[in-house]
PDB file of C-alpha atoms in Angstrom:
ATOM      1  CA  ASP A   1      20.907 -10.589 -26.659  1.00  0.00           C
ATOM      2  CA  ALA A   2      19.416  -9.746 -23.283  1.00  0.00           C
ATOM      3  CA  GLY A   3      17.865  -6.357 -22.881  1.00  0.00           C
ATOM      4  CA  VAL A   4      17.819  -4.340 -19.682  1.00  0.00           C
ATOM      5  CA  THR A   5      16.951  -6.497 -16.693  1.00  0.00           C
ATOM      6  CA  GLN A   6      15.804  -5.385 -13.260  1.00  0.00           C
ATOM      7  CA  SER A   7      15.291  -7.167  -9.964  1.00  0.00           C
ATOM      8  CA  PRO A   8      13.193  -7.719  -8.053  1.00  0.00           C
ATOM      9  CA  THR A   9       9.953  -7.357  -9.990  1.00  0.00           C
ATOM     10  CA  HIS A  10       7.897  -6.386  -6.962  1.00  0.00           C
ATOM     11  CA  LEU A  11       8.811  -5.338  -3.455  1.00  0.00           C
ATOM     12  CA  ILE A  12       6.813  -4.456  -0.368  1.00  0.00           C
ATOM     13  CA  LYS A  13       8.449  -2.479   2.438  1.00  0.00           C
ATOM     14  CA  THR A  14       7.306  -0.511   5.456  1.00  0.00           C
ATOM     15  CA  ARG A  15       7.970   3.125   6.250  1.00  0.00           C
ATOM     16  CA  GLY A  16      11.470   3.795   7.516  1.00  0.00           C
ATOM     17  CA  GLN A  17      13.018   0.738   5.928  1.00  0.00           C
ATOM     18  CA  GLN A  18      15.725   0.732   3.296  1.00  0.00           C
ATOM     19  CA  VAL A  19      15.559  -0.862  -0.154  1.00  0.00           C
ATOM     20  CA  THR A  20      18.036  -1.790  -2.893  1.00  0.00           C
ATOM     21  CA  LEU A  21      16.978  -2.222  -6.499  1.00  0.00           C
ATOM     22  CA  ARG A  22      19.227  -3.733  -9.147  1.00  0.00           C
ATOM     23  CA  CYS A  23      19.703  -3.216 -12.859  1.00  0.00           C
ATOM     24  CA  SER A  24      21.780  -4.894 -15.553  1.00  0.00           C
ATOM     25  CA  PRO A  25      22.181  -2.849 -18.709  1.00  0.00           C
ATOM     26  CA  LYS A  26      21.751  -4.041 -22.253  1.00  0.00           C
ATOM     27  CA  SER A  27      24.833  -5.731 -23.655  1.00  0.00           C
ATOM     28  CA  GLY A  28      27.315  -3.135 -24.920  1.00  0.00           C
ATOM     29  CA  HIS A  29      25.852  -0.283 -22.867  1.00  0.00           C
ATOM     30  CA  ASP A  30      27.913   1.517 -20.254  1.00  0.00           C
ATOM     31  CA  THR A  31      25.477   4.118 -18.923  1.00  0.00           C
ATOM     32  CA  VAL A  32      22.571   3.553 -16.556  1.00  0.00           C
ATOM     33  CA  SER A  33      19.790   5.983 -15.678  1.00  0.00           C
ATOM     34  CA  TRP A  34      17.146   5.557 -12.994  1.00  0.00           C
ATOM     35  CA  TYR A  35      13.628   6.942 -13.097  1.00  0.00           C
ATOM     36  CA  GLN A  36      10.684   6.965 -10.694  1.00  0.00           C
ATOM     37  CA  GLN A  37       7.211   6.641 -12.210  1.00  0.00           C
ATOM     38  CA  ALA A  38       4.283   7.323  -9.928  1.00  0.00           C
ATOM     39  CA  LEU A  39       0.853   6.078 -10.915  1.00  0.00           C
ATOM     40  CA  GLY A  40      -0.652   8.138 -13.719  1.00  0.00           C
ATOM     41  CA  GLN A  41       2.493  10.172 -14.314  1.00  0.00           C
ATOM     42  CA  GLY A  42       5.474  10.140 -16.602  1.00  0.00           C
ATOM     43  CA  PRO A  43       8.861   8.968 -15.360  1.00  0.00           C
ATOM     44  CA  GLN A  44      10.929  11.383 -13.241  1.00  0.00           C
ATOM     45  CA  PHE A  45      14.710  11.315 -13.608  1.00  0.00           C
ATOM     46  CA  ILE A  46      16.555  10.311 -10.439  1.00  0.00           C
ATOM     47  CA  PHE A  47      20.177  10.098 -11.622  1.00  0.00           C
ATOM     48  CA  GLN A  48      22.528   8.702 -14.234  1.00  0.00           C
ATOM     49  CA  TYR A  49      25.713   6.694 -13.773  1.00  0.00           C
ATOM     50  CA  TYR A  50      28.606   6.577 -16.201  1.00  0.00           C
ATOM     51  CA  GLU A  51      32.101   5.203 -15.554  1.00  0.00           C
ATOM     52  CA  GLU A  52      31.016   4.327 -12.005  1.00  0.00           C
ATOM     53  CA  GLU A  53      30.287   7.966 -11.192  1.00  0.00           C
ATOM     54  CA  GLU A  54      27.005   9.827 -10.785  1.00  0.00           C
ATOM     55  CA  ARG A  55      27.028  12.024 -13.876  1.00  0.00           C
ATOM     56  CA  GLN A  56      23.785  13.906 -13.362  1.00  0.00           C
ATOM     57  CA  ARG A  57      21.107  14.013 -10.706  1.00  0.00           C
ATOM     58  CA  GLY A  58      17.474  15.027 -10.779  1.00  0.00           C
ATOM     59  CA  ASN A  59      15.488  16.681  -8.041  1.00  0.00           C
ATOM     60  CA  PHE A  60      15.501  13.837  -5.523  1.00  0.00           C
ATOM     61  CA  PRO A  61      16.649  13.945  -1.877  1.00  0.00           C
ATOM     62  CA  ASP A  62      19.853  12.378  -0.619  1.00  0.00           C
ATOM     63  CA  ARG A  63      17.830   9.400   0.628  1.00  0.00           C
ATOM     64  CA  PHE A  64      18.134   8.220  -2.972  1.00  0.00           C
ATOM     65  CA  SER A  65      21.626   6.994  -3.765  1.00  0.00           C
ATOM     66  CA  GLY A  66      23.163   4.727  -6.318  1.00  0.00           C
ATOM     67  CA  HIS A  67      26.151   2.832  -7.427  1.00  0.00           C
ATOM     68  CA  GLN A  68      27.561   1.510 -10.664  1.00  0.00           C
ATOM     69  CA  PHE A  69      29.842  -1.494 -10.759  1.00  0.00           C
ATOM     70  CA  PRO A  70      32.764  -2.186 -13.109  1.00  0.00           C
ATOM     71  CA  ASN A  71      30.533  -4.490 -15.179  1.00  0.00           C
ATOM     72  CA  TYR A  72      28.188  -1.472 -15.677  1.00  0.00           C
ATOM     73  CA  SER A  73      25.364  -2.925 -13.604  1.00  0.00           C
ATOM     74  CA  SER A  74      23.820  -0.548 -11.121  1.00  0.00           C
ATOM     75  CA  GLU A  75      21.963  -0.338  -7.842  1.00  0.00           C
ATOM     76  CA  LEU A  76      19.474   2.199  -6.576  1.00  0.00           C
ATOM     77  CA  ASN A  77      19.242   2.548  -2.799  1.00  0.00           C
ATOM     78  CA  VAL A  78      16.468   4.358  -0.995  1.00  0.00           C
ATOM     79  CA  ASN A  79      16.766   4.976   2.749  1.00  0.00           C
ATOM     80  CA  ALA A  80      14.112   5.923   5.297  1.00  0.00           C
ATOM     81  CA  LEU A  81      11.263   4.953   2.982  1.00  0.00           C
ATOM     82  CA  LEU A  82       8.178   7.152   2.872  1.00  0.00           C
ATOM     83  CA  LEU A  83       4.703   6.249   1.678  1.00  0.00           C
ATOM     84  CA  GLY A  84       5.287   8.614  -1.245  1.00  0.00           C
ATOM     85  CA  ASP A  85       8.172   6.487  -2.473  1.00  0.00           C
ATOM     86  CA  SER A  86       5.671   3.911  -3.684  1.00  0.00           C
ATOM     87  CA  ALA A  87       6.153   3.839  -7.443  1.00  0.00           C
ATOM     88  CA  LEU A  88       7.524   1.943 -10.405  1.00  0.00           C
ATOM     89  CA  TYR A  89      11.295   2.337 -10.579  1.00  0.00           C
ATOM     90  CA  LEU A  90      12.686   2.153 -14.080  1.00  0.00           C
ATOM     91  CA  CYS A  91      16.224   1.560 -15.186  1.00  0.00           C
ATOM     92  CA  ALA A  92      17.393   2.613 -18.622  1.00  0.00           C
ATOM     93  CA  SER A  93      20.696   1.948 -20.321  1.00  0.00           C
ATOM     94  CA  SER A  94      22.527   3.701 -23.119  1.00  0.00           C
ATOM     95  CA  THR A  95      26.020   4.166 -24.492  1.00  0.00           C
ATOM     96  CA  GLY A  96      28.289   7.060 -23.539  1.00  0.00           C
ATOM     97  CA  THR A  97      26.785  10.261 -24.795  1.00  0.00           C
ATOM     98  CA  ALA A  98      24.089   8.602 -26.902  1.00  0.00           C
ATOM     99  CA  ASN A  99      20.649   9.918 -26.146  1.00  0.00           C
ATOM    100  CA  GLU A 100      18.594   6.845 -26.922  1.00  0.00           C
ATOM    101  CA  GLN A 101      17.764   4.956 -23.760  1.00  0.00           C
ATOM    102  CA  PHE A 102      16.524   1.385 -23.496  1.00  0.00           C
ATOM    103  CA  PHE A 103      14.257   0.566 -20.590  1.00  0.00           C
ATOM    104  CA  GLY A 104      13.846  -2.404 -18.321  1.00  0.00           C
ATOM    105  CA  PRO A 105      10.509  -3.722 -17.043  1.00  0.00           C
ATOM    106  CA  GLY A 106      10.779  -1.846 -13.769  1.00  0.00           C
ATOM    107  CA  THR A 107      10.517  -2.715 -10.097  1.00  0.00           C
ATOM    108  CA  ARG A 108       7.181  -1.995  -8.437  1.00  0.00           C
ATOM    109  CA  LEU A 109       7.873  -0.741  -4.902  1.00  0.00           C
ATOM    110  CA  THR A 110       5.029  -0.514  -2.410  1.00  0.00           C
ATOM    111  CA  VAL A 111       5.657   1.209   0.918  1.00  0.00           C
ATOM    112  CA  LEU A 112       3.124   0.470   3.655  1.00  0.00           C
TER     113      LEU A 112
ATOM    114  CA  ALA B   1      11.596  25.275 -15.758  1.00  0.00           C
ATOM    115  CA  GLN B   2      11.877  22.499 -18.293  1.00  0.00           C
ATOM    116  CA  SER B   3       8.621  20.701 -18.895  1.00  0.00           C
ATOM    117  CA  VAL B   4       6.686  18.575 -21.353  1.00  0.00           C
ATOM    118  CA  SER B   5       2.946  18.810 -21.798  1.00  0.00           C
ATOM    119  CA  GLN B   6       0.803  16.162 -23.431  1.00  0.00           C
ATOM    120  CA  HIS B   7      -2.589  17.532 -24.298  1.00  0.00           C
ATOM    121  CA  ASN B   8      -4.791  14.512 -23.757  1.00  0.00           C
ATOM    122  CA  HIS B   9      -4.586  11.983 -20.974  1.00  0.00           C
ATOM    123  CA  HIS B  10      -7.048   9.595 -22.617  1.00  0.00           C
ATOM    124  CA  VAL B  11      -7.953   9.128 -26.269  1.00  0.00           C
ATOM    125  CA  ILE B  12     -10.455   6.629 -27.634  1.00  0.00           C
ATOM    126  CA  LEU B  13     -10.603   5.950 -31.365  1.00  0.00           C
ATOM    127  CA  SER B  14     -12.092   3.389 -33.692  1.00  0.00           C
ATOM    128  CA  GLU B  15      -9.914   1.269 -35.917  1.00  0.00           C
ATOM    129  CA  ALA B  16      -8.829   2.999 -39.150  1.00  0.00           C
ATOM    130  CA  ALA B  17      -9.269   6.451 -37.612  1.00  0.00           C
ATOM    131  CA  SER B  18      -6.403   8.929 -37.893  1.00  0.00           C
ATOM    132  CA  LEU B  19      -4.403   9.754 -34.792  1.00  0.00           C
ATOM    133  CA  GLU B  20      -2.651  12.873 -33.614  1.00  0.00           C
ATOM    134  CA  LEU B  21      -1.268  13.144 -30.087  1.00  0.00           C
ATOM    135  CA  GLY B  22      -0.039  16.532 -29.002  1.00  0.00           C
ATOM    136  CA  CYS B  23       3.243  17.267 -27.250  1.00  0.00           C
ATOM    137  CA  ASN B  24       4.585  20.688 -26.321  1.00  0.00           C
ATOM    138  CA  TYR B  25       7.787  21.348 -24.459  1.00  0.00           C
ATOM    139  CA  SER B  26       9.407  24.159 -22.584  1.00  0.00           C
ATOM    140  CA  TYR B  27      13.172  24.002 -22.904  1.00  0.00           C
ATOM    141  CA  GLY B  28      15.832  26.563 -23.715  1.00  0.00           C
ATOM    142  CA  GLY B  29      18.368  25.600 -26.328  1.00  0.00           C
ATOM    143  CA  THR B  30      18.846  22.673 -28.669  1.00  0.00           C
ATOM    144  CA  VAL B  31      16.564  19.750 -27.934  1.00  0.00           C
ATOM    145  CA  ASN B  32      16.349  16.075 -28.660  1.00  0.00           C
ATOM    146  CA  LEU B  33      12.799  14.769 -28.813  1.00  0.00           C
ATOM    147  CA  PHE B  34      11.378  11.304 -28.296  1.00  0.00           C
ATOM    148  CA  TRP B  35       8.140   9.380 -28.333  1.00  0.00           C
ATOM    149  CA  TYR B  36       8.044   6.197 -26.288  1.00  0.00           C
ATOM    150  CA  VAL B  37       5.242   3.651 -26.191  1.00  0.00           C
ATOM    151  CA  GLN B  38       4.259   1.201 -23.499  1.00  0.00           C
ATOM    152  CA  TYR B  39       2.018  -1.642 -24.642  1.00  0.00           C
ATOM    153  CA  PRO B  40      -0.006  -3.402 -21.936  1.00  0.00           C
ATOM    154  CA  GLY B  41       2.298  -5.520 -19.797  1.00  0.00           C
ATOM    155  CA  GLN B  42       5.440  -4.498 -21.688  1.00  0.00           C
ATOM    156  CA  HIS B  43       8.456  -2.219 -21.220  1.00  0.00           C
ATOM    157  CA  LEU B  44       8.721   1.305 -22.472  1.00  0.00           C
ATOM    158  CA  GLN B  45      10.092   1.194 -25.994  1.00  0.00           C
ATOM    159  CA  LEU B  46      11.234   3.894 -28.368  1.00  0.00           C
ATOM    160  CA  LEU B  47       8.755   4.745 -31.108  1.00  0.00           C
ATOM    161  CA  LEU B  48      10.767   7.499 -32.803  1.00  0.00           C
ATOM    162  CA  LYS B  49      13.276  10.251 -32.111  1.00  0.00           C
ATOM    163  CA  TYR B  50      14.413  13.600 -33.439  1.00  0.00           C
ATOM    164  CA  PHE B  51      17.950  14.891 -32.995  1.00  0.00           C
ATOM    165  CA  SER B  52      18.448  17.171 -36.006  1.00  0.00           C
ATOM    166  CA  GLY B  53      17.776  17.444 -39.734  1.00  0.00           C
ATOM    167  CA  ASP B  54      14.418  16.721 -41.364  1.00  0.00           C
ATOM    168  CA  PRO B  55      11.761  17.784 -38.851  1.00  0.00           C
ATOM    169  CA  LEU B  56       9.430  15.031 -40.057  1.00  0.00           C
ATOM    170  CA  VAL B  57      10.614  11.775 -38.548  1.00  0.00           C
ATOM    171  CA  LYS B  58       9.282   8.312 -39.152  1.00  0.00           C
ATOM    172  CA  GLY B  59       9.241   5.615 -36.532  1.00  0.00           C
ATOM    173  CA  ILE B  60       8.154   2.047 -36.140  1.00  0.00           C
ATOM    174  CA  LYS B  61       4.694   0.680 -36.919  1.00  0.00           C
ATOM    175  CA  GLY B  62       3.733   3.509 -39.261  1.00  0.00           C
ATOM    176  CA  PHE B  63       4.062   6.331 -36.728  1.00  0.00           C
ATOM    177  CA  GLU B  64       5.574   9.690 -37.575  1.00  0.00           C
ATOM    178  CA  ALA B  65       6.123  12.965 -35.742  1.00  0.00           C
ATOM    179  CA  GLU B  66       6.785  16.513 -36.804  1.00  0.00           C
ATOM    180  CA  PHE B  67       9.069  18.891 -34.931  1.00  0.00           C
ATOM    181  CA  ILE B  68       7.833  22.484 -35.228  1.00  0.00           C
ATOM    182  CA  LYS B  69      10.463  24.607 -33.521  1.00  0.00           C
ATOM    183  CA  SER B  70       8.425  27.814 -33.588  1.00  0.00           C
ATOM    184  CA  LYS B  71       5.598  26.099 -31.739  1.00  0.00           C
ATOM    185  CA  PHE B  72       7.796  24.040 -29.396  1.00  0.00           C
ATOM    186  CA  SER B  73       5.796  21.037 -30.522  1.00  0.00           C
ATOM    187  CA  PHE B  74       6.484  17.433 -31.489  1.00  0.00           C
ATOM    188  CA  ASN B  75       3.113  15.866 -32.310  1.00  0.00           C
ATOM    189  CA  LEU B  76       2.755  12.176 -33.014  1.00  0.00           C
ATOM    190  CA  ARG B  77       0.634  11.015 -35.947  1.00  0.00           C
ATOM    191  CA  LYS B  78      -0.593   7.850 -37.593  1.00  0.00           C
ATOM    192  CA  PRO B  79      -2.935   7.905 -40.581  1.00  0.00           C
ATOM    193  CA  SER B  80      -4.870   4.748 -39.701  1.00  0.00           C
ATOM    194  CA  VAL B  81      -4.751   3.148 -36.264  1.00  0.00           C
ATOM    195  CA  GLN B  82      -5.148  -0.521 -35.460  1.00  0.00           C
ATOM    196  CA  TRP B  83      -6.462  -2.268 -32.379  1.00  0.00           C
ATOM    197  CA  SER B  84      -2.850  -3.266 -31.583  1.00  0.00           C
ATOM    198  CA  ASP B  85      -1.938   0.410 -31.141  1.00  0.00           C
ATOM    199  CA  THR B  86      -3.753   0.394 -27.806  1.00  0.00           C
ATOM    200  CA  ALA B  87      -1.032   1.551 -25.415  1.00  0.00           C
ATOM    201  CA  GLU B  88       0.251   4.472 -23.397  1.00  0.00           C
ATOM    202  CA  TYR B  89       2.329   7.014 -25.299  1.00  0.00           C
ATOM    203  CA  PHE B  90       4.926   9.281 -23.719  1.00  0.00           C
ATOM    204  CA  CYS B  91       6.684  12.311 -25.148  1.00  0.00           C
ATOM    205  CA  ALA B  92      10.136  13.135 -23.727  1.00  0.00           C
ATOM    206  CA  VAL B  93      12.830  15.736 -24.304  1.00  0.00           C
ATOM    207  CA  ASN B  94      16.405  16.433 -23.343  1.00  0.00           C
ATOM    208  CA  GLY B  95      18.996  18.944 -24.388  1.00  0.00           C
ATOM    209  CA  ASP B  96      22.507  18.566 -25.680  1.00  0.00           C
ATOM    210  CA  SER B  97      24.878  17.777 -22.796  1.00  0.00           C
ATOM    211  CA  ASN B  98      21.867  17.217 -20.545  1.00  0.00           C
ATOM    212  CA  TYR B  99      21.382  13.564 -19.860  1.00  0.00           C
ATOM    213  CA  GLN B 100      18.060  13.578 -18.086  1.00  0.00           C
ATOM    214  CA  LEU B 101      14.920  12.982 -20.062  1.00  0.00           C
ATOM    215  CA  ILE B 102      11.989  15.215 -19.149  1.00  0.00           C
ATOM    216  CA  TRP B 103       8.722  13.372 -19.677  1.00  0.00           C
ATOM    217  CA  GLY B 104       5.115  14.215 -20.301  1.00  0.00           C
ATOM    218  CA  ALA B 105       2.400  12.585 -18.202  1.00  0.00           C
ATOM    219  CA  GLY B 106       1.479  10.197 -21.005  1.00  0.00           C
ATOM    220  CA  THR B 107      -1.598   9.615 -23.169  1.00  0.00           C
ATOM    221  CA  LYS B 108      -3.572   6.410 -22.827  1.00  0.00           C
ATOM    222  CA  LEU B 109      -4.831   5.410 -26.266  1.00  0.00           C
ATOM    223  CA  ILE B 110      -7.646   2.895 -26.618  1.00  0.00           C
ATOM    224  CA  ILE B 111      -8.573   1.603 -30.055  1.00  0.00           C
ATOM    225  CA  LYS B 112     -12.018   0.088 -30.359  1.00  0.00           C
ATOM    226  CA  PRO B 113     -12.159  -2.862 -32.768  1.00  0.00           C
TER     227      PRO B 113
END
């Protein structure tokens, strides 16, 4: 049974570019949350998708957007990249209203 | 504002020592509390969780945590640590009907063999 998978593993972009990160949830899970983890800090909640809708959003600008597909997989898009967007981006999946979240390995984004 | 504070950023212990990692939160209302662990080179994984009931919860690998509502605390404990417990430990909280997890900054634990 595959856990949460994310792609790509690493990504290098330059300022101003756009990036798309992908996540496949654990089998049986229908909810996907995205987090940003800067070096030396805990994860920061970006948003959560459920039933293909953004259910809740953290304190991130509109440059951060997402999508959830009918098969529950999800994408995180970041436009107009800034140096400060360099971080580990984590995807977590869960079921419906369950609080326990299962995490993927993350995508390390470096913005030069 | 909702927040989670972990008291120590780095802890170094010898094998067989007892461990207590502090976690305090600021959150109005009913809370759900979690400890996650990240072993070197691995994903974040759930160590234990508290939703309701007995405030002393037991998790994997001999870890336990106690929820003290009056102190807004959820400290993690282990009576005797092993070298394999070397990892980073994160405390997190959310509230009922609030889907986002609020995280502490993490505690890096190093166990000397």
